[in-house]
GROMACS .gro file of C-alpha atoms in nm:
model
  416
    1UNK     CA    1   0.646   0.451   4.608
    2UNK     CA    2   0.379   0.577   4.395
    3UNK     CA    3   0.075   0.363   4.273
    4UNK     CA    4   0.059   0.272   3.922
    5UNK     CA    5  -0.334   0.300   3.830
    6UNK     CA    6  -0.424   0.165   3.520
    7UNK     CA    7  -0.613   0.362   3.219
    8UNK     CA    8  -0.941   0.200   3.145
    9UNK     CA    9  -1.047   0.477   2.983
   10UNK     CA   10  -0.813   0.493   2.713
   11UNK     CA   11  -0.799   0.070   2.724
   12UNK     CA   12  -1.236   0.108   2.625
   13UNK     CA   13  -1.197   0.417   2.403
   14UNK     CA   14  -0.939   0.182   2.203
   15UNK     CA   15  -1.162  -0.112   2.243
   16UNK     CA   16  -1.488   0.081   2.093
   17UNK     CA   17  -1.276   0.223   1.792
   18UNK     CA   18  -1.089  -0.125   1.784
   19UNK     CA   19  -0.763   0.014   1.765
   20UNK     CA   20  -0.479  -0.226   1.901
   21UNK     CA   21  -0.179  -0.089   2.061
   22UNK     CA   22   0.064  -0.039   1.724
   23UNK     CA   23  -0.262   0.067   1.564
   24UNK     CA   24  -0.278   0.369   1.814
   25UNK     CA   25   0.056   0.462   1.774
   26UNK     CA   26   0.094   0.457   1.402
   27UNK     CA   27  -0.203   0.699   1.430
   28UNK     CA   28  -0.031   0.949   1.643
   29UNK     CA   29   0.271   0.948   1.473
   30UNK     CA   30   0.042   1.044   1.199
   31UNK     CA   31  -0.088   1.314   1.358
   32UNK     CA   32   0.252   1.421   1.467
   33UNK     CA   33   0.434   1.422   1.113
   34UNK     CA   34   0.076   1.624   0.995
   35UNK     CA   35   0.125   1.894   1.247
   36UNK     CA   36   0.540   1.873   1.107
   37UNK     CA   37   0.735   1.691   1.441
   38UNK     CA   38   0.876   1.334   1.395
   39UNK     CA   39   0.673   1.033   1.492
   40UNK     CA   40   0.874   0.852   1.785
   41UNK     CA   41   0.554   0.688   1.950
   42UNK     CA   42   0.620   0.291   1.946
   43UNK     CA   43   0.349   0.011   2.097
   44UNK     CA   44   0.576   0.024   2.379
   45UNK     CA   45   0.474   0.402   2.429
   46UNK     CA   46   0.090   0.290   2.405
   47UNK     CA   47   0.162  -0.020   2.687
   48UNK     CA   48   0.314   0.257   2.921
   49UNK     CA   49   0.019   0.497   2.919
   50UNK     CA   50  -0.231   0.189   2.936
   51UNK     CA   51  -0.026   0.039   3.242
   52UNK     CA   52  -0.038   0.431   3.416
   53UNK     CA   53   0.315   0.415   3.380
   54UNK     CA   54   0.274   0.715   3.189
   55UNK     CA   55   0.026   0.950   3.333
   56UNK     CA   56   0.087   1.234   3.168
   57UNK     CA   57   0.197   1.235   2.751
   58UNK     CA   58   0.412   1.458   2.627
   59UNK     CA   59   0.226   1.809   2.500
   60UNK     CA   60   0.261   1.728   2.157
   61UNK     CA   61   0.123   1.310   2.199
   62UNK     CA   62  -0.166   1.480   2.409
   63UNK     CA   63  -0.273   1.686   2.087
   64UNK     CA   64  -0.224   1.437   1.855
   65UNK     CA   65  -0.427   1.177   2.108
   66UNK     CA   66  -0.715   1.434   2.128
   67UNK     CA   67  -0.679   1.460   1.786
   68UNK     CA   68  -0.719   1.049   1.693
   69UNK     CA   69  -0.985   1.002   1.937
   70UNK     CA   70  -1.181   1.362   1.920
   71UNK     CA   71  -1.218   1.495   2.269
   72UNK     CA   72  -1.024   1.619   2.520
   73UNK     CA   73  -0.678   1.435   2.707
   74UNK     CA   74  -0.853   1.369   3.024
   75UNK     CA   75  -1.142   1.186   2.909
   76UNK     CA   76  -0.916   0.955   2.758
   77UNK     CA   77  -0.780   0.862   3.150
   78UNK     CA   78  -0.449   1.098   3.168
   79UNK     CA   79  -0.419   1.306   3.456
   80UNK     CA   80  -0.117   1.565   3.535
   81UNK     CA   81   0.072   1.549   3.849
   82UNK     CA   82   0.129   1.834   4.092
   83UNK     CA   83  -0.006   2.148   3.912
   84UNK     CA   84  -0.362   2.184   3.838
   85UNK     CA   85  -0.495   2.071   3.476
   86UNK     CA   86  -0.451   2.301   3.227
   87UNK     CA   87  -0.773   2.474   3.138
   88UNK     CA   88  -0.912   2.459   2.760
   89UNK     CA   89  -0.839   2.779   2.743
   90UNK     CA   90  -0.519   2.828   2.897
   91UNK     CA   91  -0.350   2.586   2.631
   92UNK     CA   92  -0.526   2.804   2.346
   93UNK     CA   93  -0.371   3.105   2.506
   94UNK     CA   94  -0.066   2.931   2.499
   95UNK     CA   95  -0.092   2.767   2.141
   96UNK     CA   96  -0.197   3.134   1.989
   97UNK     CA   97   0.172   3.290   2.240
   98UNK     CA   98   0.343   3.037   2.046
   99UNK     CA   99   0.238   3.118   1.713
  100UNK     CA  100   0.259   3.461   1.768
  101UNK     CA  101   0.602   3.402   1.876
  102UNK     CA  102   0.719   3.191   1.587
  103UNK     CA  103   0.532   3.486   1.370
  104UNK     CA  104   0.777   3.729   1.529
  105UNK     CA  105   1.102   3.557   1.519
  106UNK     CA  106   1.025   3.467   1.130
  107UNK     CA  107   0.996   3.844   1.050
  108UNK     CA  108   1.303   3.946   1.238
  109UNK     CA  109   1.516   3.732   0.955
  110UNK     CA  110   1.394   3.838   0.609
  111UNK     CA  111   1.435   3.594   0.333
  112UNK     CA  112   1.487   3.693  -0.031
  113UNK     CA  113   1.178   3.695  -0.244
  114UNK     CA  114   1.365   3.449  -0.459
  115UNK     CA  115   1.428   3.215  -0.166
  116UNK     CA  116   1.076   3.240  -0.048
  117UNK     CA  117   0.912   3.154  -0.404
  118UNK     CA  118   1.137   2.856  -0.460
  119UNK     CA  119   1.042   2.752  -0.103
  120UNK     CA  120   0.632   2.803  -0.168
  121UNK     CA  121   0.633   2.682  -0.525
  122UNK     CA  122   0.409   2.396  -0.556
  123UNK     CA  123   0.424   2.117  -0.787
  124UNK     CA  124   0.332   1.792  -0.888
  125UNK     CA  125   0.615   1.622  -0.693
  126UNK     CA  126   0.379   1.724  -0.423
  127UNK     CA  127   0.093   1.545  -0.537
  128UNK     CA  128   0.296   1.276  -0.585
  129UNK     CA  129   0.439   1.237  -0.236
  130UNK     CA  130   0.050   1.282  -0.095
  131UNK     CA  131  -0.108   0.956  -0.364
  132UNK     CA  132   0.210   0.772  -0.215
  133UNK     CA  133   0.038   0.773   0.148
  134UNK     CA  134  -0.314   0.751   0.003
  135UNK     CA  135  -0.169   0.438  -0.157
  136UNK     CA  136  -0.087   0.273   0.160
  137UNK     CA  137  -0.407   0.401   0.314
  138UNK     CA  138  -0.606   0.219   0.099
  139UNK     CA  139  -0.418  -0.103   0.138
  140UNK     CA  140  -0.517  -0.054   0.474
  141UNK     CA  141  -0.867   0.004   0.436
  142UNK     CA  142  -0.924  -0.302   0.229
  143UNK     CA  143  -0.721  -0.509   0.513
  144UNK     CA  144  -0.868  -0.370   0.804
  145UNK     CA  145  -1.181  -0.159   0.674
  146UNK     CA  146  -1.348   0.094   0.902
  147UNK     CA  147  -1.150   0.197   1.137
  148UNK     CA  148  -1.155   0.518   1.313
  149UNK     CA  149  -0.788   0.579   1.256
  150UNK     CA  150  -0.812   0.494   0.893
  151UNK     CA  151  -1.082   0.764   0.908
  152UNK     CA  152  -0.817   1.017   1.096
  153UNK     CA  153  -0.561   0.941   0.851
  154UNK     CA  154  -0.790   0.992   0.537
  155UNK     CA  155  -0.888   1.334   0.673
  156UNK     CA  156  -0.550   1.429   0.788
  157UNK     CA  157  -0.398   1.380   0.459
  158UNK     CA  158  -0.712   1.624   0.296
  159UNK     CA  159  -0.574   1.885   0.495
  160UNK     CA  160  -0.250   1.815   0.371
  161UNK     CA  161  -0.331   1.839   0.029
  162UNK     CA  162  -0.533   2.147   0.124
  163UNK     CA  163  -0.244   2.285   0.276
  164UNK     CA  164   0.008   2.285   0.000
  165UNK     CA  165  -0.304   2.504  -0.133
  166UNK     CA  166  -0.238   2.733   0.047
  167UNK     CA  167   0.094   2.731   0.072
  168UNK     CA  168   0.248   2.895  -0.195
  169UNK     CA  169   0.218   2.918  -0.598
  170UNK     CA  170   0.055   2.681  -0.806
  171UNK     CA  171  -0.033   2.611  -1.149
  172UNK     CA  172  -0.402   2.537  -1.253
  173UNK     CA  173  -0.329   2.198  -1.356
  174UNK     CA  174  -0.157   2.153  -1.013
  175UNK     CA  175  -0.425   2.336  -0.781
  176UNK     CA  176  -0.687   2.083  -0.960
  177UNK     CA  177  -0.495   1.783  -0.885
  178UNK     CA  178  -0.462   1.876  -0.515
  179UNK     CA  179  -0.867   1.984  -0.526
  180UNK     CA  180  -0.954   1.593  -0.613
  181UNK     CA  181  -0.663   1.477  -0.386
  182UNK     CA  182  -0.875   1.649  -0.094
  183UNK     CA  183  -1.184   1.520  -0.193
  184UNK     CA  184  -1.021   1.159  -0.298
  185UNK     CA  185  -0.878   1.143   0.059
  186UNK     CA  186  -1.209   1.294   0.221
  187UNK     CA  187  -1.425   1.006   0.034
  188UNK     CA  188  -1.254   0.786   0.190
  189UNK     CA  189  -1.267   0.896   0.549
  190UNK     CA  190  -1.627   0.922   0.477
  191UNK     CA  191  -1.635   0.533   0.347
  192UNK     CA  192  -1.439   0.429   0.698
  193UNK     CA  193  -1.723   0.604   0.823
  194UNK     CA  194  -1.982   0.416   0.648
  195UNK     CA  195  -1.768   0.070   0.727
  196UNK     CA  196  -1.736   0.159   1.064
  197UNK     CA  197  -2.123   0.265   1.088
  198UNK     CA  198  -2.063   0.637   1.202
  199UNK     CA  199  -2.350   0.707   0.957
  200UNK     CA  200  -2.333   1.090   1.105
  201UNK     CA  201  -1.955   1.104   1.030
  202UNK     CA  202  -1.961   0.955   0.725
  203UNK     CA  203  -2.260   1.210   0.587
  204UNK     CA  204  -2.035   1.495   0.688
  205UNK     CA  205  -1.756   1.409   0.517
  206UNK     CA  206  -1.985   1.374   0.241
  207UNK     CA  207  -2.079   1.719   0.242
  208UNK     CA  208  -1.699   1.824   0.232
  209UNK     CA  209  -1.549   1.585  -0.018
  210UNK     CA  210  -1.865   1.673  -0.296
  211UNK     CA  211  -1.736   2.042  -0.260
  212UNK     CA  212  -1.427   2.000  -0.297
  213UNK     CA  213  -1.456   1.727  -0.585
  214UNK     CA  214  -1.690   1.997  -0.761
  215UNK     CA  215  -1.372   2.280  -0.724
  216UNK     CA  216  -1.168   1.973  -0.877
  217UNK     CA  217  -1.350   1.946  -1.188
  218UNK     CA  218  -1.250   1.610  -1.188
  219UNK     CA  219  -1.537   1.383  -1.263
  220UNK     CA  220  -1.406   1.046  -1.133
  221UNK     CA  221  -1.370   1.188  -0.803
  222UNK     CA  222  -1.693   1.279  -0.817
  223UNK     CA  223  -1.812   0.938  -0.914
  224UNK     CA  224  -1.627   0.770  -0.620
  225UNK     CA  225  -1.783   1.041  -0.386
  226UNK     CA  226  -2.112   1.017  -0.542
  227UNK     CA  227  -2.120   0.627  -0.543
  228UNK     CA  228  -2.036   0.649  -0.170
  229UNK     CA  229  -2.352   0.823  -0.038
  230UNK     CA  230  -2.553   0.537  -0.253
  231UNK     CA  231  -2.377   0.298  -0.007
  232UNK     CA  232  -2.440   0.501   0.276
  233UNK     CA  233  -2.792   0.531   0.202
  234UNK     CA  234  -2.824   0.167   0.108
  235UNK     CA  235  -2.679   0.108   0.452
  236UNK     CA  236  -2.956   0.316   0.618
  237UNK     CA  237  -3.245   0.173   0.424
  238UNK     CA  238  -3.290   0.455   0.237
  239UNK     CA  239  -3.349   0.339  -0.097
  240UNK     CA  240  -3.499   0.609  -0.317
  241UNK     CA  241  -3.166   0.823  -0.178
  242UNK     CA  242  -2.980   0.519  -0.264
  243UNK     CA  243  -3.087   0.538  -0.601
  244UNK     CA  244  -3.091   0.881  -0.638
  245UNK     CA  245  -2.689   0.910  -0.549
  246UNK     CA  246  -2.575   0.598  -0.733
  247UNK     CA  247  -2.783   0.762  -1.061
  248UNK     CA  248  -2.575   1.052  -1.015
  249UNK     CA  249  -2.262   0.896  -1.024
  250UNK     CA  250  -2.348   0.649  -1.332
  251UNK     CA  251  -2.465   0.964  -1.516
  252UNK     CA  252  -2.086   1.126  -1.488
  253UNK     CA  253  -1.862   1.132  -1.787
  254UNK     CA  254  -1.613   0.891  -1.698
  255UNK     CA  255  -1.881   0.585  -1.636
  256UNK     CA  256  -1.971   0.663  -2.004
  257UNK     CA  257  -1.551   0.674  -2.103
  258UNK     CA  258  -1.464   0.389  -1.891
  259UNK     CA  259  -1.665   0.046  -1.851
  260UNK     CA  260  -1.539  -0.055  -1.498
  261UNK     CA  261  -1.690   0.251  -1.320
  262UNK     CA  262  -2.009   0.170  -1.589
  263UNK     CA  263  -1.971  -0.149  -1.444
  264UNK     CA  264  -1.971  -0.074  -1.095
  265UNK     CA  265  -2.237   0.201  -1.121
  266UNK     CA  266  -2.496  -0.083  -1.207
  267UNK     CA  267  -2.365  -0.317  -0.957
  268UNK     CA  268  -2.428  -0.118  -0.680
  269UNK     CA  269  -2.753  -0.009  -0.871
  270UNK     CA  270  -2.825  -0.383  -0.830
  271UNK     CA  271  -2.748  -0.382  -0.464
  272UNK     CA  272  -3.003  -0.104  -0.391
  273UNK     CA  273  -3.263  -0.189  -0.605
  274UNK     CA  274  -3.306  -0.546  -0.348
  275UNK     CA  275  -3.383  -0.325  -0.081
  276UNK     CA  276  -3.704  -0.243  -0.293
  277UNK     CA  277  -3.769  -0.602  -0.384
  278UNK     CA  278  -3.711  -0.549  -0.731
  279UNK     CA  279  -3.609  -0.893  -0.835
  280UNK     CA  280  -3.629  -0.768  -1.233
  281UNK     CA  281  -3.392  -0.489  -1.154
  282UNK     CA  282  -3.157  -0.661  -0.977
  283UNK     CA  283  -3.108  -0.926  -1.277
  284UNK     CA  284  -3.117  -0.615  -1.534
  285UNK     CA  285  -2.871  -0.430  -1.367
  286UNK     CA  286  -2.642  -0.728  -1.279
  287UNK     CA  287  -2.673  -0.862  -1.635
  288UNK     CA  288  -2.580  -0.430  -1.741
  289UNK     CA  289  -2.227  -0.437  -1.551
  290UNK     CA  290  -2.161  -0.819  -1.602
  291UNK     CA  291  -2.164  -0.690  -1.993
  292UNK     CA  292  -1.964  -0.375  -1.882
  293UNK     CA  293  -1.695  -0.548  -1.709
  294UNK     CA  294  -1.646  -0.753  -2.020
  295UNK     CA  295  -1.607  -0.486  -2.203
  296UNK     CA  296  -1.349  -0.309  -2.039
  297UNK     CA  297  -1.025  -0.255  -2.102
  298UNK     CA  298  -0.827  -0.428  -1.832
  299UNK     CA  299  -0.472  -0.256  -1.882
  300UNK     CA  300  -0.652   0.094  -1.883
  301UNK     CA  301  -0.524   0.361  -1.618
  302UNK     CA  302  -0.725   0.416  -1.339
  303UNK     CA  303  -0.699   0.509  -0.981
  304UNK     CA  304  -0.573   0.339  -0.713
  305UNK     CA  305  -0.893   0.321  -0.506
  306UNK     CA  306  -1.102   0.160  -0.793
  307UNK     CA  307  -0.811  -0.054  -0.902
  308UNK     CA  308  -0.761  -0.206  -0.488
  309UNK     CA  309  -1.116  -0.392  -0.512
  310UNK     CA  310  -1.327  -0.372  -0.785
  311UNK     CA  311  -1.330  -0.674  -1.014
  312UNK     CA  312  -1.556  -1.001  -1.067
  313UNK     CA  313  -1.501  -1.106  -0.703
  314UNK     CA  314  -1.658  -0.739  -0.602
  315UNK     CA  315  -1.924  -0.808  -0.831
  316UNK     CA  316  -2.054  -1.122  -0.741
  317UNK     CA  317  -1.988  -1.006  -0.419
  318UNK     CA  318  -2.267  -0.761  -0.448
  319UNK     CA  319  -2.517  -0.914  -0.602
  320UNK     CA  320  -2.506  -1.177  -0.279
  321UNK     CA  321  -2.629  -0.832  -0.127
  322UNK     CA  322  -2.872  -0.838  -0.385
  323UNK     CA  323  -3.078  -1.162  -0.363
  324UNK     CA  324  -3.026  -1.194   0.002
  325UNK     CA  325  -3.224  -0.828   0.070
  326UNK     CA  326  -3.447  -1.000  -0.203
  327UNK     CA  327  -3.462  -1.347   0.007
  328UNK     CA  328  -3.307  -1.575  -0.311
  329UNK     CA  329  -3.110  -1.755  -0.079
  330UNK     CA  330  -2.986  -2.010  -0.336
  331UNK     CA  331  -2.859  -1.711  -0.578
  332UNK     CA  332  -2.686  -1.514  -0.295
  333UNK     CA  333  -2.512  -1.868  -0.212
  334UNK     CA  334  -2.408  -1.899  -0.550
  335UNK     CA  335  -2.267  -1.597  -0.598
  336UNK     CA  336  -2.087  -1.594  -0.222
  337UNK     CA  337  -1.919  -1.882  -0.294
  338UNK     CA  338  -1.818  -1.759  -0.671
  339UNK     CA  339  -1.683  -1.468  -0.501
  340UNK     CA  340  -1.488  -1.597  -0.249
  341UNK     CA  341  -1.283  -1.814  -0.544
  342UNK     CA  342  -1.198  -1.543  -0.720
  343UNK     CA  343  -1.137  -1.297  -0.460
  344UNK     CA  344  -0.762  -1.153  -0.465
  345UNK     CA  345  -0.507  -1.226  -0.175
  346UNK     CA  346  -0.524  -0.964   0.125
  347UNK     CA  347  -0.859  -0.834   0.115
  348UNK     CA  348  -0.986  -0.954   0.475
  349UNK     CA  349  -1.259  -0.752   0.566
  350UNK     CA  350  -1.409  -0.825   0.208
  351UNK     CA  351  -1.388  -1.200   0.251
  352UNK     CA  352  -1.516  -1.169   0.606
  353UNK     CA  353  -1.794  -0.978   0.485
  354UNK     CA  354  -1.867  -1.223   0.184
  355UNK     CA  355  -1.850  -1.521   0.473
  356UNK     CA  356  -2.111  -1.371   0.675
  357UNK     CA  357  -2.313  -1.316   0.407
  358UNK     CA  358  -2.279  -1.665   0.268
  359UNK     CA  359  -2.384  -1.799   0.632
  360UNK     CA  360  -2.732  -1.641   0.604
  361UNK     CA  361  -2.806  -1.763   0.243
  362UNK     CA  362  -2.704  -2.104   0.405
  363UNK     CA  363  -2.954  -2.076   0.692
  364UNK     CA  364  -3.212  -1.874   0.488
  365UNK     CA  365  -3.242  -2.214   0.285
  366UNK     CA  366  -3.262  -2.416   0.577
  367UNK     CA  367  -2.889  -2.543   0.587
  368UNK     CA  368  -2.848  -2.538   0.967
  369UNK     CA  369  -2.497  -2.692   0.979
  370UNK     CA  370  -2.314  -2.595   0.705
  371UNK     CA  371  -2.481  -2.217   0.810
  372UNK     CA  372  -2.357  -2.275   1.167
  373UNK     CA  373  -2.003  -2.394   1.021
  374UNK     CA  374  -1.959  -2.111   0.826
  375UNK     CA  375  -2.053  -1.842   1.055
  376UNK     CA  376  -1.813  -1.992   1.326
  377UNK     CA  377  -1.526  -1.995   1.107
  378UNK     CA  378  -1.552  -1.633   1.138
  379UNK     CA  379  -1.511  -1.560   1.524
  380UNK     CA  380  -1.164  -1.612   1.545
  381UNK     CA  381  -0.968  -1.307   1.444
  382UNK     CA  382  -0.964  -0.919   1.484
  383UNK     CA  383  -1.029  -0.842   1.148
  384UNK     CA  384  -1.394  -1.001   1.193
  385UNK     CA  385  -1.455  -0.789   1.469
  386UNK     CA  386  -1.545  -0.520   1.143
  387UNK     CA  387  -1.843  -0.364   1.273
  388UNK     CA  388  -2.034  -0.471   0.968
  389UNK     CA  389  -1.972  -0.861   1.026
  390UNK     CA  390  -2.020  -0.838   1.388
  391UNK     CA  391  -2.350  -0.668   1.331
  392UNK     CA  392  -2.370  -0.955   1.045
  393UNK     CA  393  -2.324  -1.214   1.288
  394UNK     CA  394  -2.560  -1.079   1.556
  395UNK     CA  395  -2.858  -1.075   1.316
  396UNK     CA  396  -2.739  -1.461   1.187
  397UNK     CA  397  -2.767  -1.579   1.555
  398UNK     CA  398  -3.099  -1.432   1.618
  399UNK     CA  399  -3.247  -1.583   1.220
  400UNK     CA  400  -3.075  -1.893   1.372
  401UNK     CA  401  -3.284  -1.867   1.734
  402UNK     CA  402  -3.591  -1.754   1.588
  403UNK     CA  403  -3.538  -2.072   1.284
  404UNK     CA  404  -3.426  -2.408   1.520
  405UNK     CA  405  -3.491  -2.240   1.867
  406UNK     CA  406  -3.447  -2.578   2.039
  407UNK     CA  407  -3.149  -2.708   1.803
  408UNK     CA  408  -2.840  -2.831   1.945
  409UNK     CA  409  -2.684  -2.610   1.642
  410UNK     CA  410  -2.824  -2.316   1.817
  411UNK     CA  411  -2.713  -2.424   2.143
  412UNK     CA  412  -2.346  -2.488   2.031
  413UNK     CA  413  -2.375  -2.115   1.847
  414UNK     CA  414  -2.476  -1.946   2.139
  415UNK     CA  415  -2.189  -2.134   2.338
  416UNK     CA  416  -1.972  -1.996   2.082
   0.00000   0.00000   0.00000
């Protein structure tokens, strides 16, 4: 009888990227319909190889598991039976045999020239089909928010769109659309990043998705992509680069055409501009897309991304950020709690993040309890396990230690 051995490995690589077991699998089926097989991998499939009841994937789950996690099978715990482990390069040998192979058998059949065009041709049916998934990628983002398979998924579906580039023929109008579809689906790997706090990641995708958003010509791609690094440079306490980005995006076309991205340029204008302690600023530039937002035209078309969060809740949301970087602890509680009434149904991490935030205006005014309260109604489900709120929550319990070191509060907190 052979001993079953259990894969830590894979059970901490899941932990760190906090993947649970039907999160895993939906991302390798992922991979697998990218690279064109059918997706068969259940939570089931993930309990095997975490049990060792599985030792060895099948080839194709192996790539698509080194391709969800970034490094090779047998760091993730798997080892083959019997036969040595196949060297790095043997399987490249092998993968370049079988393409050579599949290259050879295709040109042993010739198709018709009219055959092949129809079967190249590509439309905007395509681009359809690819802002279908990016629809339900989003929804995900804004439930789960920075995940590393949300990344994946973002970047696989760029190379999707890039694909059907380079597929076949095109029109202009088409080859555009798939350009901002890249860099649309790129932007947001590179905000999972910036959720998710792989601030290295997330500038790399940067670089990619502002290329491909400039070969798009599409100028509210550009915003989105341009807004992003602002956030990622707000996040690293980078503030003139903050400012720099965001002024970039607000000086783009469509923030002039359309007052919700004017709106949300000077929001997270407002946001930045409390890392420099800018308290006139930060009212100016609130009070600028307050007016904006009013303005708009709510039954305009937009995209889906902008559409999935941004609205008065998102708002007030950020100018909490705001006066708590400025230390206006009674404003940032105002505007938490303003938020979190009129934030819409199924936006988790967002009202986790809002929570957090609302604990350390409580305690920043000296509101032990209720701070306490609110920052323990928050360790109770995955979803607040977001690396943002637990590093959130972390810097609350030492403002809390350094504040009432001897409190009972802080006791029961650390018991917590």
């Amino acid at each position: 009888m052979i001993a079953v051995e259990v894969n830590e490995s894979l059970r901490e690589r899941m932990a760190e990227s906090g993947l649970t077991q039907a999160e895993l699998a939906n991302a390798v089926n992922t991979e697998l319909w990218n690279s064109g097989y059918g997706g068969t991998v259940s939570d089931r499939t993930v309990r095997n190889w975490l049990t060792g009841k599985t030792r060895w994937p099948h080839r194709r789950q192996r790539d698509a598991l080194e391709a969800v996690f970034d490094c090779p099978i047998t760091h993730l715990g798997f080892k083959q039976r019997g036969n040595p482990q196949e060297s790095l390069e043997d399987r490249m040998l092998r993968r370049r045999f079988i393409s050579a192979s599949a290259g050879v058998a295709l040109t042993t059949a010739p198709v018709p020239a009219s055959a092949q065009a129809a079967a190249t041709r590509v439309g905007m049916g395509d681009v359809a089909r690819l802002l279908a998934k990016f629809t339900v990628l989003v929804a995900n983002d804004h439930r789960y928010g920075g995940k590393l398979t949300i990344e994946n998924q973002a970047s696989a579906l760029a190379g999707e769109a890039l694909s059907l580039q380079a597929r076949g023929g095109a029109s202009q109008r088409v080859r555009n659309a798939l350009y901002s579809c890249a860099a649309s689906f790129t932007s947001s790997a590179m905000w999972a990043a910036i959720d998710g706090r792989r601030f290295a990641a997330a500038q790399r995708h940067f670089d990619r998705a502002s290329s491909l958003a400039a070969m798009s010509g599409d100028s509210t791609i550009q915003f989105r992509i341009w807004s992003h690094a602002g956030s990622l440079y707000r996040h690293l306490e980078r503030p003139v680069d903050a400012l720099a980005a965001n002024d970039v995006a607000r000086s783009l076309p469509i923030a002039r055409r359309d007052q919700v991205f004017a709106s949300l340029g000077h929001a997270r204008h407002a946001a930045i501009h409390g890392l420099t302690g800018d308290a006139r600023a930060v009212r100016q530039t609130l009070g600028h897309a307050q007016e904006a937002l009013e303005r708009a035209d709510q039954a305009g078309q937009r995209p889906v991304w902008i559409n999935a969060f941004y609205d008065q809740a998102e708002l007030a949301s950020l100018a909490v950020a705001a006066y708590l970087s400025l230390g206006y602890y009674a404003e940032a509680e105002a505007h938490a709690h303003r938020s979190l009434s009129l934030l819409r149904p199924g936006l988790h991490r967002t009202k986790a993040i809002i929570t957090a935030r609302l604990a350390h205006a409580q305690l920043g005014q000296g509101d032990l309890e209720p701070a306490v309260a609110t920052a323990m109604s928050l360790a109770s489900s995955p979803v607040d396990q977001h690396p943002r709120v637990s590093t959130m929550l972390d810097d609350f319990g030492n403002a809390l230690r350094t504040a009432a070191p001897a409190s009972p509060l802080t006791k029961t907190w650390d018991a917590y």
